[in-house]
Amino acid sequence: MKASPKTKKALAMLVGVVFWLVVWQVASLLIAERLFLPSPLDVVRALGQLAVTGQFWAACGTSLLRIAGGFVLGLVLGALLAVLSAAFRVAEILISPMMQLVRATPVASFIILALVWVNVRYLSTFVSLLIVLPVIYSTVRSGIAAADGQLLEMADVFHVRFWRRVRFIYLPALLPPLMGAAELAVGMCWKSGVAAEVIGLPAGTIGERLYQAKIFLQTPDLFAWTVVIILLSWGFGRLVLFLMRFASRALEGGAAR
Amino acid sequence: MNAASGIVLEHLGKTFGGGPVLQGFSASVAPGEAVALMGASGGGKTTLARIIMGLEKPDTGRVLGTEHLRFACVFQEDRLCEGFTAVANVALVLPRHSPVDVPAALRQTGLSAEELAKPAGKLSGGEKRRVALVRAMEAPSDVVVLDEAFKGLDAASRLQAYAYVKSRLAGRTLLLITHDPAEAEAFGARVVPVQKAGGAEAGPPPADD
Ligand SMILES: Nc1ncnc2c1ncn2[C@@H]1O[C@H](COP(=O)(O)OP(=O)(O)OP(=O)(O)O)[C@@H](O)[C@H]1O
Ligand SMILES: [Mg+2]
């Protein structure tokens, strides 16, 4: 009776998940065709068989490194360009239309362009970078603009140094929206990164394995790889949020002398 | 520290969308003097202080003697970094290796150890006011501007805060903005009336009307 709201929420979530797992299991029993709809148990079995192979872990590692690498590059580059735009009007005039162009371009066009322009090995890095870049750019740019003008005026009067302004005034305005945007961007870059791999088929990646599962009609493997992608994306998103939260706590805690 | 001639305000005029606020306002403040700007709400006291600090440009007239002065200010709003503790808020305006004992200064205004550890956003109105006051008093400056700095304090904490300010003033020029004659008196401040520009010339002549 005294369950906390958090426990209740987790319980409700569990009920929902179990319900759909049962529906899935029943549906697969009714259809009785593994190639069309494998059961949850088939998928778990496929996952188990995959997980004992070294290739599985190698593919996970390769795709993770490349896609996460693209995310990190996009985060750093997007933030840098946003800071430049905030500092120099000229920079904003030049950068802002490029960002809108990148944002409006379909992922499929990036993938095909990337196949022409860059080595197929860095395809998913390139695509994930381009997906993350405009999201982070616009979030950081508007976060900087949203910094409290009254606090900035106070900092002027007291001659507060630049890095202290960043830490006390800009980052508190910036971090909450940035965490939301980063979480969103992680999901987007995994989806588009794997799509790029399925099209470009760089050797030893999740995308390549997904494609093979499709041509060899190994539907349980297809499902298993999908589960793996969701888990990797979720885990990486958690890690990113954890690091950002850690950074923001360190900032606020470390500020007291 | 310098400016033996003090601050001189010459024929200041300022008009906002709603009409003129200051018109031909002149006054002077000697170095180390305490001056209280007093007058009805909306009369232009905050505007005048902002012009003196260089945060607002006057439409007419000029401010002399402030070029090399460092200001410290309690704004009419608290303007605290709400996610940070009281101690961090004060440390923000201090030089890197400042010898100031920030927690001790905060306690001198009646804040408890427990309040020092809370984020400023979680403090009460009067507690925030005192953090802003300590921030202004401990920052290195030549002129201290206190815009209704004691607002929201009960009588006892107000006296405690007066004593704290006096103990830290150390010969600096004090610009008080207040609606409370007792506050001006507590600091021995010369009262300069500030009225909204209208019929008569608002200028240096003594308070009447
Ligand atoms: N930035 C601004 N834009 C437009 N009008 C302004 C601005 N700042 C002040 N005013 C107007 O100027 C007048 C004087 O304002 P000011 O804040 O200087 O008054 P005050 O004497 O400090 O009043 P109070 O005692 O209520 O603080 C008011 O009518 C106000 O509306
Ligand atoms: Mg005012």
Coordinates of C-alpha atoms and ligand atoms in Angstrom, one line a residue:
Chain A
M1 CA 0.0 0.0 0.0
K2 CA 2.9 2.3 0.7
A3 CA 4.6 1.9 -2.6
S4 CA 6.3 5.0 -3.8
P5 CA 5.1 6.7 -7.0
K6 CA 8.3 5.6 -8.6
T7 CA 7.7 1.9 -7.7
K8 CA 4.1 2.2 -8.9
K9 CA 5.2 3.7 -12.2
A10 CA 7.7 0.9 -12.7
L11 CA 5.1 -1.7 -11.8
A12 CA 2.6 -0.2 -14.3
M13 CA 5.3 -0.3 -17.0
L14 CA 6.1 -4.0 -16.2
V15 CA 2.4 -4.9 -16.5
G16 CA 2.2 -3.2 -19.9
V17 CA 5.4 -5.0 -21.1
V18 CA 4.2 -8.4 -19.9
F19 CA 0.8 -7.9 -21.5
W20 CA 2.4 -7.2 -24.9
L21 CA 4.9 -10.1 -24.5
V22 CA 2.0 -12.4 -23.9
V23 CA 0.1 -11.0 -26.9
W24 CA 3.2 -11.5 -29.0
Q25 CA 3.7 -15.1 -27.8
V26 CA 0.0 -16.0 -28.5
A27 CA 0.1 -14.3 -31.9
S28 CA 3.2 -16.3 -32.9
L29 CA 1.6 -19.5 -31.7
L30 CA -1.5 -18.8 -33.8
I31 CA 0.6 -17.9 -36.9
A32 CA 2.9 -20.8 -36.3
E33 CA 5.5 -19.6 -38.8
R34 CA 8.9 -18.7 -37.3
L35 CA 10.0 -16.9 -40.5
F36 CA 7.0 -14.6 -40.4
L37 CA 6.7 -14.0 -36.7
P38 CA 9.1 -15.7 -34.3
S39 CA 8.0 -16.0 -30.7
P40 CA 9.7 -14.0 -27.9
L41 CA 11.3 -17.3 -26.9
D42 CA 12.7 -17.8 -30.4
V43 CA 14.2 -14.3 -30.2
V44 CA 15.7 -15.0 -26.8
R45 CA 17.2 -18.2 -28.1
A46 CA 18.6 -16.5 -31.2
L47 CA 20.0 -13.8 -28.9
G48 CA 21.6 -16.5 -26.8
Q49 CA 23.2 -18.2 -29.8
L50 CA 24.5 -14.9 -31.1
A51 CA 25.9 -13.8 -27.7
V52 CA 28.3 -16.7 -27.5
T53 CA 30.0 -15.8 -30.8
G54 CA 32.9 -13.4 -30.9
Q55 CA 31.6 -11.8 -34.1
F56 CA 28.5 -10.6 -32.2
W57 CA 30.5 -8.7 -29.7
A58 CA 32.8 -7.4 -32.4
A59 CA 29.9 -6.1 -34.4
C60 CA 28.4 -4.5 -31.4
G61 CA 31.7 -2.8 -30.5
T62 CA 32.4 -1.6 -34.0
S63 CA 28.9 -0.1 -34.5
L64 CA 28.9 1.4 -31.0
L65 CA 32.3 3.0 -31.5
R66 CA 31.4 4.5 -34.9
I67 CA 27.9 5.7 -34.0
A68 CA 28.8 7.0 -30.6
G69 CA 31.9 8.6 -32.1
G70 CA 29.6 10.5 -34.5
F71 CA 27.4 11.5 -31.6
V72 CA 30.3 12.9 -29.6
L73 CA 31.7 14.7 -32.7
G74 CA 28.3 16.2 -33.4
L75 CA 27.9 17.2 -29.8
V76 CA 31.3 19.0 -29.6
L77 CA 31.1 20.5 -33.1
G78 CA 27.4 21.6 -32.6
A79 CA 28.3 23.2 -29.3
L80 CA 31.4 25.0 -30.7
L81 CA 29.5 26.3 -33.7
A82 CA 26.7 27.6 -31.4
V83 CA 29.2 29.3 -29.1
L84 CA 30.8 30.9 -32.2
S85 CA 27.3 32.0 -33.4
A86 CA 26.5 33.6 -30.1
A87 CA 29.8 35.4 -30.0
F88 CA 30.0 36.7 -33.6
R89 CA 27.1 37.9 -35.6
V90 CA 29.0 37.0 -38.9
A91 CA 29.5 33.4 -37.7
E92 CA 25.8 33.1 -37.1
I93 CA 24.9 34.5 -40.5
L94 CA 27.1 31.9 -42.1
I95 CA 26.5 28.9 -39.9
S96 CA 22.7 29.2 -39.3
P97 CA 21.6 28.5 -42.9
M98 CA 24.0 25.5 -43.2
M99 CA 22.4 24.0 -40.0
Q100 CA 18.9 24.5 -41.4
L101 CA 20.0 22.8 -44.6
V102 CA 21.5 19.8 -42.7
R103 CA 18.4 19.6 -40.6
A104 CA 16.1 19.6 -43.6
T105 CA 18.1 17.0 -45.7
P106 CA 16.7 13.5 -45.7
V107 CA 18.9 10.9 -44.0
A108 CA 18.8 8.8 -47.1
S109 CA 20.5 11.6 -49.1
F110 CA 23.2 11.8 -46.4
I111 CA 23.8 8.1 -46.6
I112 CA 24.2 8.1 -50.4
L113 CA 26.4 11.2 -50.3
A114 CA 28.5 9.6 -47.6
L115 CA 29.0 6.5 -49.8
V116 CA 30.3 8.8 -52.5
W117 CA 32.4 11.1 -50.3
V118 CA 33.8 9.1 -47.4
N119 CA 35.1 5.7 -46.7
V120 CA 32.3 3.2 -46.1
R121 CA 33.9 2.4 -42.7
Y122 CA 33.0 5.9 -41.4
L123 CA 29.6 6.0 -43.0
S124 CA 27.7 5.6 -39.8
T125 CA 29.9 8.1 -38.0
F126 CA 29.4 10.6 -40.7
V127 CA 25.6 10.1 -40.7
S128 CA 25.2 10.2 -37.0
L129 CA 27.3 13.3 -36.8
L130 CA 25.1 15.1 -39.3
I131 CA 21.9 14.0 -37.5
V132 CA 23.2 15.2 -34.1
L133 CA 24.8 18.5 -35.3
P134 CA 21.8 20.7 -36.0
V135 CA 19.9 19.5 -32.9
I136 CA 22.8 20.3 -30.6
Y137 CA 23.6 23.6 -32.4
S138 CA 20.1 25.0 -32.1
T139 CA 19.7 23.8 -28.5
V140 CA 23.0 25.4 -27.4
R141 CA 22.4 28.5 -29.4
S142 CA 19.0 29.2 -27.8
G143 CA 20.2 28.1 -24.4
I144 CA 22.9 30.8 -24.6
A145 CA 20.3 33.3 -25.7
A146 CA 18.1 32.3 -22.8
A147 CA 20.7 33.1 -20.1
D148 CA 19.3 35.5 -17.6
G149 CA 19.9 39.0 -18.7
Q150 CA 19.6 40.4 -15.1
L151 CA 22.3 38.0 -13.9
L152 CA 24.6 38.9 -16.8
E153 CA 24.1 42.6 -15.9
M154 CA 25.0 41.7 -12.3
A155 CA 28.1 40.0 -13.5
D156 CA 29.1 43.1 -15.5
V157 CA 28.7 45.3 -12.5
F158 CA 30.8 43.0 -10.3
H159 CA 33.4 42.3 -13.1
V160 CA 32.8 38.6 -12.9
R161 CA 35.3 36.7 -15.1
F162 CA 34.3 34.9 -18.2
W163 CA 34.7 31.3 -17.0
R164 CA 32.7 32.0 -13.8
R165 CA 29.9 33.5 -16.0
V166 CA 29.9 30.3 -18.0
R167 CA 29.7 28.1 -14.9
F168 CA 27.2 30.2 -12.9
I169 CA 25.0 31.8 -15.5
Y170 CA 25.3 30.1 -18.9
L171 CA 25.6 26.4 -18.0
P172 CA 22.6 26.4 -15.6
A173 CA 20.5 27.9 -18.4
L174 CA 22.0 25.5 -21.0
L175 CA 22.2 22.1 -19.3
P176 CA 18.6 21.2 -18.8
P177 CA 17.5 21.7 -22.4
L178 CA 20.8 20.2 -23.6
M179 CA 20.2 17.0 -21.7
G180 CA 16.7 16.7 -23.3
A181 CA 18.2 17.3 -26.7
A182 CA 21.1 14.9 -26.2
E183 CA 18.7 12.1 -25.2
L184 CA 16.6 12.7 -28.3
A185 CA 19.8 12.9 -30.5
V186 CA 21.1 9.6 -29.1
G187 CA 18.0 7.8 -30.3
M188 CA 18.1 9.6 -33.7
C189 CA 21.7 8.8 -34.4
W190 CA 21.4 5.1 -33.6
K191 CA 18.4 4.8 -35.9
S192 CA 20.0 6.6 -38.8
G193 CA 23.5 5.1 -38.1
V194 CA 22.2 1.6 -38.4
A195 CA 20.1 2.5 -41.4
A196 CA 23.3 3.8 -43.0
E197 CA 25.1 0.5 -42.2
V198 CA 22.3 -1.5 -43.7
I199 CA 22.6 0.4 -47.0
G200 CA 26.4 0.8 -47.1
L201 CA 27.2 -2.7 -45.6
P202 CA 30.5 -1.8 -43.9
A203 CA 32.1 -5.1 -42.8
G204 CA 31.6 -6.4 -39.3
T205 CA 28.9 -4.0 -38.2
I206 CA 25.4 -4.5 -36.8
G207 CA 23.9 -3.1 -40.0
E208 CA 25.6 -5.7 -42.0
R209 CA 24.4 -8.5 -39.8
L210 CA 20.9 -7.1 -39.9
Y211 CA 21.0 -7.2 -43.7
Q212 CA 22.3 -10.8 -43.7
A213 CA 19.5 -11.8 -41.4
K214 CA 17.1 -10.4 -43.9
I215 CA 18.6 -12.0 -47.0
F216 CA 18.9 -15.4 -45.3
L217 CA 15.4 -15.1 -43.9
Q218 CA 16.7 -15.5 -40.3
T219 CA 13.8 -13.6 -38.8
P220 CA 14.6 -14.5 -35.2
D221 CA 18.1 -13.1 -35.7
L222 CA 16.6 -9.9 -37.2
F223 CA 14.5 -9.5 -34.1
A224 CA 17.5 -10.3 -31.9
W225 CA 19.6 -7.7 -33.6
T226 CA 16.8 -5.2 -33.3
V227 CA 16.7 -5.8 -29.5
V228 CA 20.4 -5.4 -29.4
I229 CA 20.2 -2.0 -31.2
I230 CA 17.5 -0.8 -28.8
L231 CA 19.5 -1.9 -25.8
L232 CA 22.7 -0.3 -27.1
S233 CA 20.9 3.0 -27.9
W234 CA 19.2 3.0 -24.5
G235 CA 22.4 2.2 -22.6
F236 CA 24.4 4.8 -24.5
G237 CA 21.6 7.4 -23.8
R238 CA 21.8 6.5 -20.1
L239 CA 25.5 6.9 -20.1
V240 CA 25.3 10.3 -21.8
L241 CA 22.7 11.6 -19.4
F242 CA 24.7 10.2 -16.4
L243 CA 27.8 12.0 -17.6
M244 CA 26.0 15.3 -18.2
R245 CA 24.3 15.1 -14.8
F246 CA 27.6 14.3 -13.2
A247 CA 29.1 17.3 -14.9
S248 CA 26.4 19.6 -13.8
R249 CA 26.5 18.4 -10.2
A250 CA 30.3 18.7 -10.1
L251 CA 29.8 22.3 -11.3
E252 CA 27.3 23.3 -8.7
G253 CA 28.9 21.4 -5.8
G254 CA 32.4 22.5 -6.7
A255 CA 31.4 26.1 -6.8
A256 CA 31.1 26.4 -3.0
R257 CA 34.5 27.3 -1.6
Chain B
M1 CA 40.0 55.6 -3.6
N2 CA 40.5 58.3 -6.2
A3 CA 38.1 61.0 -7.6
A4 CA 38.6 63.5 -4.9
S5 CA 35.9 65.5 -6.6
G6 CA 33.3 62.7 -6.1
I7 CA 30.4 61.9 -8.4
V8 CA 28.7 64.8 -10.2
L9 CA 25.4 64.4 -12.0
E10 CA 24.7 67.2 -14.4
H11 CA 21.2 67.9 -15.8
L12 CA 20.3 64.2 -16.3
G13 CA 17.3 63.5 -18.4
K14 CA 15.7 60.2 -19.2
T15 CA 12.5 59.4 -21.0
F16 CA 11.0 55.9 -21.5
G17 CA 8.0 55.0 -23.5
G18 CA 5.7 56.1 -20.8
G19 CA 7.1 59.6 -20.8
P20 CA 9.9 61.5 -19.0
V21 CA 11.3 60.0 -15.8
L22 CA 14.2 62.3 -15.1
Q23 CA 14.5 65.9 -16.3
G24 CA 17.4 68.2 -15.5
F25 CA 18.4 66.2 -12.5
S26 CA 21.6 67.5 -10.9
A27 CA 23.3 66.4 -7.7
S28 CA 26.8 65.6 -6.4
V29 CA 28.1 62.9 -4.0
A30 CA 31.4 63.4 -2.1
P31 CA 33.8 60.5 -1.8
G32 CA 32.9 58.4 1.2
E33 CA 29.5 60.2 1.6
A34 CA 26.3 58.3 2.3
V35 CA 23.4 59.6 0.2
A36 CA 19.8 58.4 0.3
L37 CA 17.7 58.7 -2.9
M38 CA 14.1 59.0 -1.7
G39 CA 10.8 59.6 -3.4
A40 CA 7.6 58.1 -4.5
S41 CA 7.4 54.8 -6.3
G42 CA 8.1 55.2 -10.0
G43 CA 9.9 58.4 -9.4
G44 CA 13.1 57.3 -11.1
K45 CA 15.4 56.3 -8.2
T46 CA 16.4 52.9 -9.7
T47 CA 16.8 54.6 -13.1
L48 CA 19.1 57.2 -11.6
A49 CA 21.2 54.6 -9.9
R50 CA 21.5 52.6 -13.1
I51 CA 22.6 55.7 -15.0
I52 CA 25.3 56.3 -12.3
M53 CA 26.5 52.7 -12.6
G54 CA 26.6 53.1 -16.4
L55 CA 23.9 50.5 -17.0
E56 CA 21.6 53.0 -18.6
K57 CA 22.5 56.0 -20.8
P58 CA 20.9 59.3 -20.0
D59 CA 19.2 61.0 -22.9
T60 CA 20.6 64.4 -21.8
G61 CA 23.2 65.5 -19.3
R62 CA 26.2 63.6 -18.0
V63 CA 27.7 61.8 -15.1
L64 CA 31.2 62.9 -14.1
G65 CA 33.7 61.2 -11.8
T66 CA 32.7 57.5 -12.2
E67 CA 35.2 56.5 -14.9
H68 CA 37.5 54.7 -12.6
L69 CA 35.1 53.7 -9.8
R70 CA 34.2 50.1 -9.1
F71 CA 30.5 49.6 -8.1
A72 CA 29.0 47.0 -6.0
C73 CA 25.2 46.7 -6.0
V74 CA 22.2 45.2 -4.4
F75 CA 19.7 45.4 -7.2
Q76 CA 16.1 46.0 -6.6
E77 CA 15.7 42.3 -7.6
D78 CA 17.9 39.6 -5.8
R79 CA 19.7 38.4 -8.9
L80 CA 21.1 35.4 -7.3
C81 CA 22.3 32.2 -9.1
E82 CA 19.5 30.1 -7.8
G83 CA 21.1 26.7 -8.2
F84 CA 24.2 27.6 -6.2
T85 CA 24.6 28.0 -2.4
A86 CA 24.7 31.4 -0.7
V87 CA 28.4 30.9 -0.2
A88 CA 29.0 30.2 -3.9
N89 CA 26.9 33.3 -4.8
V90 CA 29.1 35.5 -2.8
A91 CA 32.4 33.8 -3.9
L92 CA 31.3 34.5 -7.5
V93 CA 32.2 38.2 -7.1
L94 CA 35.4 37.8 -5.1
P95 CA 38.9 37.8 -6.6
R96 CA 40.5 34.3 -6.9
H97 CA 42.5 34.4 -3.7
S98 CA 40.3 36.7 -1.6
P99 CA 40.9 36.4 2.1
V100 CA 37.2 37.1 2.9
D101 CA 35.5 34.6 5.1
V102 CA 32.3 34.3 3.3
P103 CA 30.4 32.0 5.7
A104 CA 31.3 34.2 8.6
A105 CA 30.0 37.3 6.7
L106 CA 26.8 35.5 5.9
R107 CA 26.3 34.5 9.5
Q108 CA 26.9 38.1 10.6
T109 CA 23.6 39.0 8.9
G110 CA 21.8 36.2 10.8
L111 CA 21.9 33.4 8.3
S112 CA 22.3 29.9 9.8
A113 CA 24.8 27.2 8.8
E114 CA 21.8 25.3 7.4
E115 CA 20.8 28.1 5.2
L116 CA 24.4 28.6 3.9
A117 CA 24.3 25.0 2.5
K118 CA 21.0 25.4 0.6
P119 CA 20.7 26.4 -3.0
A120 CA 19.9 30.1 -3.1
G121 CA 16.6 29.4 -4.9
K122 CA 15.3 27.6 -1.9
L123 CA 15.8 30.5 0.5
S124 CA 13.1 32.8 1.8
G125 CA 12.7 36.3 0.4
G126 CA 14.5 37.9 3.4
E127 CA 17.2 35.3 3.3
K128 CA 17.9 35.9 -0.4
R129 CA 18.0 39.6 0.3
R130 CA 20.8 39.1 2.9
V131 CA 22.8 37.0 0.5
A132 CA 22.6 39.7 -2.1
L133 CA 23.6 42.2 0.6
V134 CA 26.7 40.2 1.6
R135 CA 27.6 39.8 -2.1
A136 CA 27.5 43.6 -2.5
M137 CA 29.4 44.4 0.7
E138 CA 32.2 41.8 0.3
A139 CA 33.0 42.5 -3.4
P140 CA 35.9 44.9 -3.9
S141 CA 34.4 48.3 -4.8
D142 CA 34.6 52.1 -4.3
V143 CA 30.8 52.7 -4.3
V144 CA 28.1 50.6 -2.8
V145 CA 24.6 50.9 -4.2
L146 CA 21.8 49.5 -2.1
D147 CA 18.4 49.5 -3.9
E148 CA 15.8 48.7 -1.3
A149 CA 18.4 46.2 0.1
F150 CA 16.6 45.6 3.4
K151 CA 13.2 45.0 1.9
G152 CA 11.5 41.9 3.4
L153 CA 13.6 41.9 6.6
D154 CA 11.9 41.9 10.1
A155 CA 12.9 44.7 12.5
A156 CA 15.5 42.7 14.3
S157 CA 17.3 41.3 11.2
R158 CA 17.1 44.8 9.7
L159 CA 19.1 46.2 12.6
Q160 CA 21.5 43.3 12.4
A161 CA 21.9 44.0 8.6
Y162 CA 22.5 47.7 9.3
A163 CA 25.3 46.8 11.7
Y164 CA 26.8 44.4 9.2
V165 CA 26.8 47.0 6.4
K166 CA 28.3 49.7 8.7
S167 CA 31.1 47.3 9.8
R168 CA 32.0 46.6 6.2
L169 CA 31.6 50.0 4.6
A170 CA 35.2 51.0 5.3
G171 CA 34.9 54.5 4.0
R172 CA 33.2 53.6 0.7
T173 CA 30.6 55.9 -0.9
L174 CA 27.1 54.6 -0.1
L175 CA 24.1 55.2 -2.3
L176 CA 20.9 54.1 -0.6
I177 CA 17.6 53.8 -2.3
T178 CA 14.8 53.5 0.3
H179 CA 11.3 54.4 1.3
D180 CA 12.2 54.3 4.9
P181 CA 13.5 57.5 6.6
A182 CA 14.8 55.5 9.5
E183 CA 17.1 53.6 7.1
A184 CA 18.6 56.9 5.8
E185 CA 19.0 58.0 9.4
A186 CA 20.7 54.7 10.4
F187 CA 23.5 55.4 7.9
G188 CA 23.6 59.2 8.5
A189 CA 22.7 59.6 4.9
R190 CA 22.0 62.9 3.2
V191 CA 18.5 62.7 1.7
V192 CA 18.3 63.6 -2.0
P193 CA 14.7 63.6 -3.2
V194 CA 13.9 62.0 -6.6
Q195 CA 10.5 62.8 -8.1
K196 CA 9.1 61.9 -11.4
A197 CA 9.8 64.6 -14.0
G198 CA 6.7 66.7 -14.4
G199 CA 5.8 70.3 -13.7
A200 CA 8.7 71.7 -11.7
E201 CA 12.4 71.2 -12.3
A202 CA 13.7 68.4 -10.2
G203 CA 17.1 69.5 -9.1
P204 CA 19.4 69.9 -6.2
P205 CA 17.2 72.3 -4.2
P206 CA 16.4 70.9 -0.8
A207 CA 13.4 68.6 -0.1
D208 CA 10.0 70.2 0.0
D209 CA 6.6 69.7 -1.6
Ligands
LIG1 N1 13.5 49.9 -19.0 C1 12.4 50.6 -18.9 N2 11.5 50.7 -19.9 C2 10.4 51.5 -19.8 N3 10.1 52.2 -18.7 C3 10.9 52.1 -17.7 C4 12.1 51.3 -17.7 N4 12.7 51.4 -16.5 C5 12.0 52.2 -15.8 N5 10.9 52.7 -16.4 C6 9.8 53.6 -16.0 O1 10.5 54.7 -15.4 C7 9.8 55.1 -14.2 C8 10.8 55.1 -13.0 O2 11.1 53.8 -12.7 P1 12.2 53.5 -11.6 O3 12.3 52.0 -11.5 O4 13.4 54.2 -11.8 O5 11.4 54.0 -10.3 P2 11.7 53.9 -8.8 O6 11.8 55.3 -8.2 O7 12.9 53.0 -8.6 O8 10.4 53.2 -8.2 P3 10.3 52.1 -7.0 O9 10.4 52.9 -5.7 O10 8.9 51.6 -7.2 O11 11.4 51.1 -7.2 C9 8.6 54.1 -14.0 O12 7.5 54.7 -14.5 C10 9.0 52.9 -14.9 O13 7.8 52.4 -15.4
MG2 MG 13.2 51.2 -7.8

